[in-house]
């Protein structure tokens, strides 16, 4: 198996489908985005804010209604997740907001989670936490090699579930993929802004990232 395949390229559809049911821990990002897709209803507006983790979700998450997908757009401006969630819930209080963050993206604007608590704007937030900015890490490894692959892209092991609770929201930490769906349901039922911190495997990269010609 070549290095790309070993890192979890998942280009082939059967492999990608199998990984959506992976029981691995740390959790395969495909399993996380599969669980999120299963969780959505007709009234869920899905927001993605992150690097690789959102690239994975783009292959699997399918909003049930038109106009129910928001992401950083063609310029990829990270940090839009909390502001988008805030605006979407404010504009459409009848809708459920489900927002997937990378831990790097969440850290850019995450303090406004407190604003959502203060204005009583519930949403289901999920942090796909790999303690890294993986989309950047992949490119660095390709260009500069493994020895410099960790420069400037490593983040702490932050339990964003505790951050949510500290600010008055709902939080849970998930390490076992079987716990993702129940945790999402409890976040929905809490009626609060929430963050489910899901520890995902830091050593897999999204196929979309690996295919970028700028890294070759
Ligand atoms: C405002 C902004 N700053 C920097 C970038 C460059 N960038 C693209 S992906 C990425 C890393 C994202 O990390 P994370 O959200 O943790 O997602 P991961 O790739 O680890 O899944 C960065 C910094 C960007 N797109 N937007």
Short mmCIF file of N, CA, C and O and ligand atoms in Angstrom, two decimals, residues 49-54 75-79 101-106 108 128 130 132-136 155, ligand 1:
data_model
loop_
_atom_site.label_atom_id
_atom_site.label_comp_id
_atom_site.label_asym_id
_atom_site.label_seq_id
_atom_site.Cartn_x
_atom_site.Cartn_y
_atom_site.Cartn_z
N UNK A 49 -17.47 24.03 9.50
CA UNK A 49 -16.42 25.04 9.68
C UNK A 49 -15.14 24.32 10.10
O UNK A 49 -14.96 24.01 11.28
N UNK A 50 -14.28 24.07 9.14
CA UNK A 50 -13.04 23.37 9.48
C UNK A 50 -12.31 22.97 8.21
O UNK A 50 -12.77 23.22 7.09
N UNK A 51 -11.17 22.33 8.38
CA UNK A 51 -10.37 21.89 7.25
C UNK A 51 -10.77 20.51 6.81
O UNK A 51 -11.85 20.29 6.24
N UNK A 52 -9.92 19.52 7.11
CA UNK A 52 -10.18 18.16 6.65
C UNK A 52 -11.53 17.63 7.13
O UNK A 52 -12.23 16.95 6.39
N UNK A 53 -11.87 17.95 8.39
CA UNK A 53 -13.09 17.33 8.92
C UNK A 53 -14.31 17.75 8.10
O UNK A 53 -15.22 16.95 7.87
N UNK A 54 -14.30 18.96 7.60
CA UNK A 54 -15.43 19.42 6.78
C UNK A 54 -15.34 18.84 5.37
O UNK A 54 -16.35 18.56 4.72
N UNK A 75 -13.51 30.75 -0.63
CA UNK A 75 -12.26 31.27 -0.05
C UNK A 75 -11.86 30.50 1.21
O UNK A 75 -10.78 30.70 1.74
N UNK A 76 -12.75 29.66 1.70
CA UNK A 76 -12.40 28.79 2.84
C UNK A 76 -12.09 29.53 4.12
O UNK A 76 -11.22 29.12 4.90
N UNK A 77 -12.80 30.61 4.37
CA UNK A 77 -12.50 31.44 5.53
C UNK A 77 -13.00 30.76 6.81
O UNK A 77 -14.20 30.77 7.10
N UNK A 78 -12.07 30.18 7.54
CA UNK A 78 -12.45 29.45 8.75
C UNK A 78 -12.89 30.42 9.86
O UNK A 78 -12.51 31.59 9.86
N UNK A 79 -13.68 29.88 10.78
CA UNK A 79 -14.17 30.69 11.89
C UNK A 79 -15.60 31.15 11.69
O UNK A 79 -16.17 31.84 12.54
N UNK A 101 -17.40 21.51 13.61
CA UNK A 101 -16.19 22.34 13.62
C UNK A 101 -14.94 21.45 13.61
O UNK A 101 -14.92 20.40 14.25
N UNK A 102 -13.88 21.93 12.98
CA UNK A 102 -12.54 21.44 13.32
C UNK A 102 -12.11 22.18 14.58
O UNK A 102 -12.59 23.29 14.85
N UNK A 103 -11.22 21.56 15.36
CA UNK A 103 -10.81 22.26 16.58
C UNK A 103 -10.04 23.53 16.25
O UNK A 103 -10.15 24.53 16.97
N UNK A 104 -9.29 23.52 15.13
CA UNK A 104 -8.60 24.75 14.72
C UNK A 104 -9.59 25.84 14.36
O UNK A 104 -9.46 27.00 14.79
N UNK A 105 -10.60 25.50 13.59
CA UNK A 105 -11.60 26.49 13.17
C UNK A 105 -12.38 27.01 14.37
O UNK A 105 -12.60 28.23 14.49
N UNK A 106 -12.78 26.10 15.26
CA UNK A 106 -13.57 26.55 16.41
C UNK A 106 -12.79 27.54 17.26
O UNK A 106 -13.34 28.52 17.78
N UNK A 108 -10.96 29.85 16.48
CA UNK A 108 -10.85 31.21 15.93
C UNK A 108 -11.94 32.13 16.47
O UNK A 108 -11.68 33.31 16.74
N UNK A 128 -14.87 18.01 15.74
CA UNK A 128 -14.07 16.87 15.30
C UNK A 128 -12.64 17.17 15.68
O UNK A 128 -11.91 17.84 14.95
N UNK A 130 -8.86 16.69 16.44
CA UNK A 130 -7.65 15.90 16.19
C UNK A 130 -6.42 16.60 16.75
O UNK A 130 -5.29 16.27 16.38
N UNK A 132 -5.05 19.17 16.05
CA UNK A 132 -4.17 19.58 14.94
C UNK A 132 -4.95 20.40 13.93
O UNK A 132 -6.18 20.36 13.91
N UNK A 133 -4.18 21.08 13.09
CA UNK A 133 -4.77 21.65 11.87
C UNK A 133 -4.31 20.76 10.72
O UNK A 133 -3.29 21.01 10.07
N UNK A 134 -5.06 19.68 10.51
CA UNK A 134 -4.58 18.60 9.67
C UNK A 134 -4.45 18.98 8.20
O UNK A 134 -3.58 18.48 7.50
N UNK A 135 -5.36 19.83 7.73
CA UNK A 135 -5.28 20.18 6.31
C UNK A 135 -3.96 20.91 6.02
O UNK A 135 -3.38 20.75 4.96
N UNK A 136 -3.49 21.65 6.99
CA UNK A 136 -2.20 22.33 6.86
C UNK A 136 -1.07 21.32 7.02
O UNK A 136 -0.08 21.32 6.29
N UNK A 155 -2.19 21.58 17.98
CA UNK A 155 -3.04 22.24 18.97
C UNK A 155 -3.07 21.39 20.24
O UNK A 155 -2.69 20.22 20.22
C1 LIG B 1 -9.27 32.38 8.56
C2 LIG B 1 -8.44 31.26 8.01
N1 LIG B 1 -7.17 31.13 8.45
C3 LIG B 1 -6.39 30.13 7.96
C4 LIG B 1 -6.88 29.27 7.02
C5 LIG B 1 -6.00 28.16 6.46
N2 LIG B 1 -6.45 26.85 6.89
C6 LIG B 1 -7.09 25.99 6.05
S1 LIG B 1 -7.43 24.52 6.75
C7 LIG B 1 -6.73 24.99 8.20
C8 LIG B 1 -6.67 24.03 9.36
C9 LIG B 1 -8.01 23.76 9.94
O1 LIG B 1 -7.88 22.96 11.09
P1 LIG B 1 -9.15 22.32 11.75
O2 LIG B 1 -10.26 23.28 11.73
O3 LIG B 1 -8.73 21.80 13.09
O4 LIG B 1 -9.53 21.15 10.77
P2 LIG B 1 -8.72 19.81 10.38
O5 LIG B 1 -8.05 20.09 9.07
O6 LIG B 1 -7.73 19.50 11.46
O7 LIG B 1 -9.79 18.79 10.28
C10 LIG B 1 -6.22 26.29 8.12
C11 LIG B 1 -5.54 27.01 9.23
C12 LIG B 1 -8.20 29.46 6.58
N3 LIG B 1 -8.75 28.66 5.66
N4 LIG B 1 -8.97 30.46 7.11
#
